[in-house]
Tab-separated table of C-alpha atoms in Angstrom:
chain	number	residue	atom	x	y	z
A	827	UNK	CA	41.560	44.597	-20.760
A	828	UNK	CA	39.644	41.479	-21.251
A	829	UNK	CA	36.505	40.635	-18.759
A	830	UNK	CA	35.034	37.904	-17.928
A	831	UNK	CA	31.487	37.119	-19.607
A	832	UNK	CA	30.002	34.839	-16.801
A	833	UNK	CA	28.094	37.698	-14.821
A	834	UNK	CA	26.214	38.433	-17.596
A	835	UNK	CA	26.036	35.608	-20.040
A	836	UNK	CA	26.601	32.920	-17.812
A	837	UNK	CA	29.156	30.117	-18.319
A	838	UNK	CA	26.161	27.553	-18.590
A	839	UNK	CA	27.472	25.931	-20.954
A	840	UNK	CA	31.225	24.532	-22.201
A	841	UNK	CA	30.869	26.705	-25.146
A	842	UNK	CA	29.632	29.483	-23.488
A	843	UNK	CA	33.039	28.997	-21.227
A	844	UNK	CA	35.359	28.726	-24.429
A	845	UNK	CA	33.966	31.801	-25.568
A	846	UNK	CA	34.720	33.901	-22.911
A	847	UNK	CA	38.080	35.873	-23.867
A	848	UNK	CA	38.740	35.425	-19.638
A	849	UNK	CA	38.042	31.651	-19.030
A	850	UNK	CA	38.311	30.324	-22.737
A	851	UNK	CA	42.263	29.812	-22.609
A	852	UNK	CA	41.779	27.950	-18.963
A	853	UNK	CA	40.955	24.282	-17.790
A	854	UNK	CA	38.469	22.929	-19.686
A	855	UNK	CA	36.780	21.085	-16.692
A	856	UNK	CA	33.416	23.045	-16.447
A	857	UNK	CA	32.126	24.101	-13.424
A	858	UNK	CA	28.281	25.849	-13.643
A	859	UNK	CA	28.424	29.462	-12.813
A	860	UNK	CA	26.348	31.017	-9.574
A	861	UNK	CA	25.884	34.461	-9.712
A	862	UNK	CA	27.769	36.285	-6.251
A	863	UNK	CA	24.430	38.323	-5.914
A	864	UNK	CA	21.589	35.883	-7.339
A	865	UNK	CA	20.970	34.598	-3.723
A	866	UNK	CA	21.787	30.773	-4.634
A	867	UNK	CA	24.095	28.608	-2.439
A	868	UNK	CA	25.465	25.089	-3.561
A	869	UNK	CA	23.678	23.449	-0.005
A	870	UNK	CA	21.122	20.866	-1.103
A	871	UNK	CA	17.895	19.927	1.340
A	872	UNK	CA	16.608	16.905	0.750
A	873	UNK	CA	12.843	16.567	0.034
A	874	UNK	CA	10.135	16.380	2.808
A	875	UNK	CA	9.749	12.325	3.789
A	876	UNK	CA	6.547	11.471	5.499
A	877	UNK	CA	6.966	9.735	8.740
A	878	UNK	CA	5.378	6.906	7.437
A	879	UNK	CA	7.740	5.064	6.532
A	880	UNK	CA	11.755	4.852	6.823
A	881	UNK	CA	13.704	4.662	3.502
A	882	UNK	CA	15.993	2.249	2.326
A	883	UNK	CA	18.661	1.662	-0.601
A	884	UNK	CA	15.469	1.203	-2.906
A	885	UNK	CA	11.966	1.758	-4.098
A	886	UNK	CA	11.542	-1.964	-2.497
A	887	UNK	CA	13.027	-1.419	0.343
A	888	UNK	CA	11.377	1.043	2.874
A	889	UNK	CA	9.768	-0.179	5.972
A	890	UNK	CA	6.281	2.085	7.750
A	891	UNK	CA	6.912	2.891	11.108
A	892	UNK	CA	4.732	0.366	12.575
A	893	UNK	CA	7.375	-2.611	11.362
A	894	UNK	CA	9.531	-3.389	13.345
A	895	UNK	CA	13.248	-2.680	12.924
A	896	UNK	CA	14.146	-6.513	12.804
A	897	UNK	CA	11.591	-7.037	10.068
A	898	UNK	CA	12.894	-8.421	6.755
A	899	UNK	CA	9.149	-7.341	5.138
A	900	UNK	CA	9.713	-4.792	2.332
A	901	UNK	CA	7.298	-2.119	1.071
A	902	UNK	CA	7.210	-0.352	-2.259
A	903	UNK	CA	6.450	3.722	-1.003
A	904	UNK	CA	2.884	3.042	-2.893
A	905	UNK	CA	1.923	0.030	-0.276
A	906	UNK	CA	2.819	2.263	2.691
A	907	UNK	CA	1.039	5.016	1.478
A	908	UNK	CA	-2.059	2.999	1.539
A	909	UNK	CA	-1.531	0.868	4.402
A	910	UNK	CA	-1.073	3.416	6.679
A	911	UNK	CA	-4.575	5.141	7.223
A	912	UNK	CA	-6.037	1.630	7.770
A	913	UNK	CA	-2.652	0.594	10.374
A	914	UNK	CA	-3.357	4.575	12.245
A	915	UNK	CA	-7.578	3.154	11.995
A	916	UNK	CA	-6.340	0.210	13.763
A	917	UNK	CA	-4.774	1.690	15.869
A	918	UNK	CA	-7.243	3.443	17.182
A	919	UNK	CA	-9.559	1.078	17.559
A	920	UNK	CA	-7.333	-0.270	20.646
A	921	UNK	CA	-6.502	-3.825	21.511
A	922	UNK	CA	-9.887	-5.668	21.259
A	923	UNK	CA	-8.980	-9.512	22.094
A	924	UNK	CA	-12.887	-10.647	20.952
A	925	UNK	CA	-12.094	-9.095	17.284
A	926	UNK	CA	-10.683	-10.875	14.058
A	927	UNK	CA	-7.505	-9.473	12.693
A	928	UNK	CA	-9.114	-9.235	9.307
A	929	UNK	CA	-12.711	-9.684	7.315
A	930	UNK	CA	-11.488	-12.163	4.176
A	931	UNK	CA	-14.024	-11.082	0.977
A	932	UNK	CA	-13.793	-12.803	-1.837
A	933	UNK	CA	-15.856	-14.692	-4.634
A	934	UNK	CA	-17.523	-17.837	-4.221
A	935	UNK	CA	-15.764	-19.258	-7.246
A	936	UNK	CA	-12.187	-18.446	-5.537
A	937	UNK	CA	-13.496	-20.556	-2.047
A	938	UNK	CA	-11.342	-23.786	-2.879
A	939	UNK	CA	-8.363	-22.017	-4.962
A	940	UNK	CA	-6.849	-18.820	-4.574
A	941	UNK	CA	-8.947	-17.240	-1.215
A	942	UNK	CA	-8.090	-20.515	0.391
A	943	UNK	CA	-4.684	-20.241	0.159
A	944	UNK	CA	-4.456	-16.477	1.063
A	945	UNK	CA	-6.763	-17.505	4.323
A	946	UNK	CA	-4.227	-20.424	4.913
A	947	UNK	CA	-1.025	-17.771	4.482
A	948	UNK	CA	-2.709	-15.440	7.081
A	949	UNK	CA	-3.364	-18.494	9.168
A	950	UNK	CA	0.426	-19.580	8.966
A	951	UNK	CA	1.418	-15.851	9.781
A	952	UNK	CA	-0.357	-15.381	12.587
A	953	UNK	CA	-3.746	-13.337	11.600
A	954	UNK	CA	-6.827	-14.418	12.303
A	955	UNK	CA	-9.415	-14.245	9.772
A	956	UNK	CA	-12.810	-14.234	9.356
A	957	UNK	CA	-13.167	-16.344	6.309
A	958	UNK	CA	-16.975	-17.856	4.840
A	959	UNK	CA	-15.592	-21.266	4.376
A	960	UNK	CA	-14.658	-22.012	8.279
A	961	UNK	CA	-17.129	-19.506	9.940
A	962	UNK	CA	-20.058	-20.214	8.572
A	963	UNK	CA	-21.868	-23.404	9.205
A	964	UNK	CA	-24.249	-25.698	7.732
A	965	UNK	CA	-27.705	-24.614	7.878
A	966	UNK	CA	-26.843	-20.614	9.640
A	967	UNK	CA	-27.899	-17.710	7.629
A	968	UNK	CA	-25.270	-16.460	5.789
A	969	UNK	CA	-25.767	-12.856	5.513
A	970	UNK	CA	-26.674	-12.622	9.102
A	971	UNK	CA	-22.956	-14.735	9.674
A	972	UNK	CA	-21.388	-12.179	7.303
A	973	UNK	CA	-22.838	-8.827	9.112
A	974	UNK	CA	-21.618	-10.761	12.201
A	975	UNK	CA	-17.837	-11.163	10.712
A	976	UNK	CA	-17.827	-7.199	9.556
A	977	UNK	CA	-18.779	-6.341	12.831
A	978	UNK	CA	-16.259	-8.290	14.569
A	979	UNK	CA	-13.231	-7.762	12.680
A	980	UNK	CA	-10.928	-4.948	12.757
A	981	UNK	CA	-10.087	-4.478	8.780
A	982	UNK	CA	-11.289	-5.928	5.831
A	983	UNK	CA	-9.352	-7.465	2.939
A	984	UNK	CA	-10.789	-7.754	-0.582
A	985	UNK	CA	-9.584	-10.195	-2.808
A	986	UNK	CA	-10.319	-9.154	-6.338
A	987	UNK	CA	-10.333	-11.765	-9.099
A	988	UNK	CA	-11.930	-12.411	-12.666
A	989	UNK	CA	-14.414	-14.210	-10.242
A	990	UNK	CA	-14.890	-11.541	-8.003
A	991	UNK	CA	-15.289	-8.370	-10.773
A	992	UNK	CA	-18.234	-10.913	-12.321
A	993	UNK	CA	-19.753	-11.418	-8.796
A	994	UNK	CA	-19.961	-7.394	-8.361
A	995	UNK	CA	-21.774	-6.869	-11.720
A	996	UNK	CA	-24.538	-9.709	-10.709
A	997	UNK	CA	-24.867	-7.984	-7.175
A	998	UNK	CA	-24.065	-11.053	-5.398
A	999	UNK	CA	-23.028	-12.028	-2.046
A	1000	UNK	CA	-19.549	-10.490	-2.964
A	1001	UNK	CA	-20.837	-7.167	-3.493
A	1002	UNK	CA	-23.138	-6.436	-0.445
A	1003	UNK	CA	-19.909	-7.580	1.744
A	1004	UNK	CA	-17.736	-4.839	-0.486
A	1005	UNK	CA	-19.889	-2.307	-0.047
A	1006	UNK	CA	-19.991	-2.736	3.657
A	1007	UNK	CA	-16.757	-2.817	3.582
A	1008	UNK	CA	-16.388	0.567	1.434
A	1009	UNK	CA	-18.423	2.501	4.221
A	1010	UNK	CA	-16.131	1.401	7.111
A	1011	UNK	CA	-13.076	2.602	4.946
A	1012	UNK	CA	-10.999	-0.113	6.470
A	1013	UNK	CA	-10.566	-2.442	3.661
A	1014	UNK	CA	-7.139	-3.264	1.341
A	1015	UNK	CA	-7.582	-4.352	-2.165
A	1016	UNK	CA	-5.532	-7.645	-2.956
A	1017	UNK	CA	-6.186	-7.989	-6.395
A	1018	UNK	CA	-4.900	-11.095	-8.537
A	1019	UNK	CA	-4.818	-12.176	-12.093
A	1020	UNK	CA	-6.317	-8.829	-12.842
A	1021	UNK	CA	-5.444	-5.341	-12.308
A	1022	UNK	CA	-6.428	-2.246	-11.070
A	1023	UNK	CA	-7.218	-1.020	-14.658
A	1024	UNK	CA	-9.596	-3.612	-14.655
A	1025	UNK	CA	-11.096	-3.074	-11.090
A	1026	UNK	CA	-11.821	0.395	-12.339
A	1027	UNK	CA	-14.210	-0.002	-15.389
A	1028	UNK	CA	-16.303	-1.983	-12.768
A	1029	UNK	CA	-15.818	-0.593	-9.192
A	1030	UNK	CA	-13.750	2.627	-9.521
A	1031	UNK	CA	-14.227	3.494	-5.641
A	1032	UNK	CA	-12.856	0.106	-4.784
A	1033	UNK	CA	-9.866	1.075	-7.525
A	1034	UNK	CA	-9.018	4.067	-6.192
A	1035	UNK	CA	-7.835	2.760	-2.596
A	1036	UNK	CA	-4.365	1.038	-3.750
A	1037	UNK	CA	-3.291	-2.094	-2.548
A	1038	UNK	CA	-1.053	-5.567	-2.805
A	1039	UNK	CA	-0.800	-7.399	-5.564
A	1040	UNK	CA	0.389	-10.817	-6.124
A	1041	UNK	CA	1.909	-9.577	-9.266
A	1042	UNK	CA	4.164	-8.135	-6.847
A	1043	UNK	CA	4.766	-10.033	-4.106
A	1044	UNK	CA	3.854	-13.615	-3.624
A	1045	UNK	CA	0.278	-14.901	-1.361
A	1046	UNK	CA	3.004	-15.271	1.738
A	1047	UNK	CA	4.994	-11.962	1.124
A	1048	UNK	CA	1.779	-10.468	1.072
A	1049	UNK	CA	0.404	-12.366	4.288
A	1050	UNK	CA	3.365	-11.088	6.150
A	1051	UNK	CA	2.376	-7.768	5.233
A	1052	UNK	CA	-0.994	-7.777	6.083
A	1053	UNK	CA	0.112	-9.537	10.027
A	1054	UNK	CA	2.353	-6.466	10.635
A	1055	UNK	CA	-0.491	-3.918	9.845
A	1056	UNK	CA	-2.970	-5.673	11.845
A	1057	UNK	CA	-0.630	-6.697	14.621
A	1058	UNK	CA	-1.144	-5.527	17.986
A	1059	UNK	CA	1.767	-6.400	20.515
A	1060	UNK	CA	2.886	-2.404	19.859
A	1061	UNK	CA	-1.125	-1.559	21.598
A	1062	UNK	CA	-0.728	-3.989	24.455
A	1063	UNK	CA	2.391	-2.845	25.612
């Protein structure tokens, strides 16, 4: 009499079904053969999902647990990743009315273009922000005005430019606020016209610490972003 072939060749295959002088002559919809005694069952467990964020329908579409559930902001899984030691930093920190939201660095050469507007965005979404241009006035020493903004704001954004890779090779202004920034470990890279490839060959530290992009998501999109990581109505509650 005729056996089947499957418990010890395996019907892996279709031909490997037609073969077999059992199941050859039947439907020829294949099903994949389990063993009875390898110890497999058909149930399927999801993989582990960090509590940092909640997925959605797409790669664009999760939200970190600190957004709110009405929020129309959308993260990649990358941006939550590396928001979220800085957001849990925050956090700890406490609600500290006399701090800035955020410490804006950027190059000089970006002051009246692209830094502007992303200090204007943050304005318009409701972070306030430590920025050279409006802080800083005529005649005060600057890097005593800058060690004053570090101290007295509760994260630090980094806007990385053409400008702003230059400014780190000449040692400038630029780079003594970056490296400040690099030992509080509470700074996200915004980088723009350039990328992290290029960031790297100059500052690989800075590189390493993933960011926003406006490749990605547009100076306002990003703004938005950056006010529900630094908000604190969840701290005064």
């Amino acid at each position: 009499m005729a056996q089947c072939t499957a418990p010890i060749q395996g019907h892996r295959t279709a031909s490997g079904r037609a073969n077999c002088p059992v199941c050859g002559g039947r439907s020829r919809q294949y099903t994949p053969y389990i063993s009875s005694y390898s110890g497999l069952t058909s149930s399927w467990t999801p993989a582990y999902q960090s509590p940092a964020y909640h997925a959605g329908g797409s790669s664009r579409s999760n939200r970190p647990y600190w957004s709110t559930s009405s929020s129309s902001v959308i993260y990649t899984a990358g941006e939550i990743r590396a928001l979220s030691p800085i957001r849990r930093s925050i956090e700890k920190q406490g609600l500290k009315p006399d701090k800035y939201d955020v410490f804006l660095c950027h190059a000089w050469d970006d002051r009246r273009t692209v830094a502007k507007d992303l200090y204007e965005a943050l304005k318009n979404a409701g972070v306030s922000v430590w920025f050279s241009e409006r802080e800083v006035l005529l005649g005060s020493n600057l890097m005593r005005e800058i060690d004053r903004g570090l101290a007295k704001s509760r994260a630090g954004l980094v806007l990385v430019t053409a400008s702003f890779i230059g400014r780190i090779k000449s040692e400038g202004v630029a780079d003594k606020e970056l490296s400040a920034l690099l030992a509080r470990d509470l700074l996200v890279p915004i980088v723009h016209g350039v990328t992290y490839e290029d960031l790297r060959e100059e500052s690989p530290l800075l590189a390493s610490r993933n960011g926003l992009s406006t490749a990605e998501d547009t100076v306002e999109d990003i703004a938005a972003k950056i006010s529900e990581l630094v908000s604190t109505d969840e701290l005064s509650d």
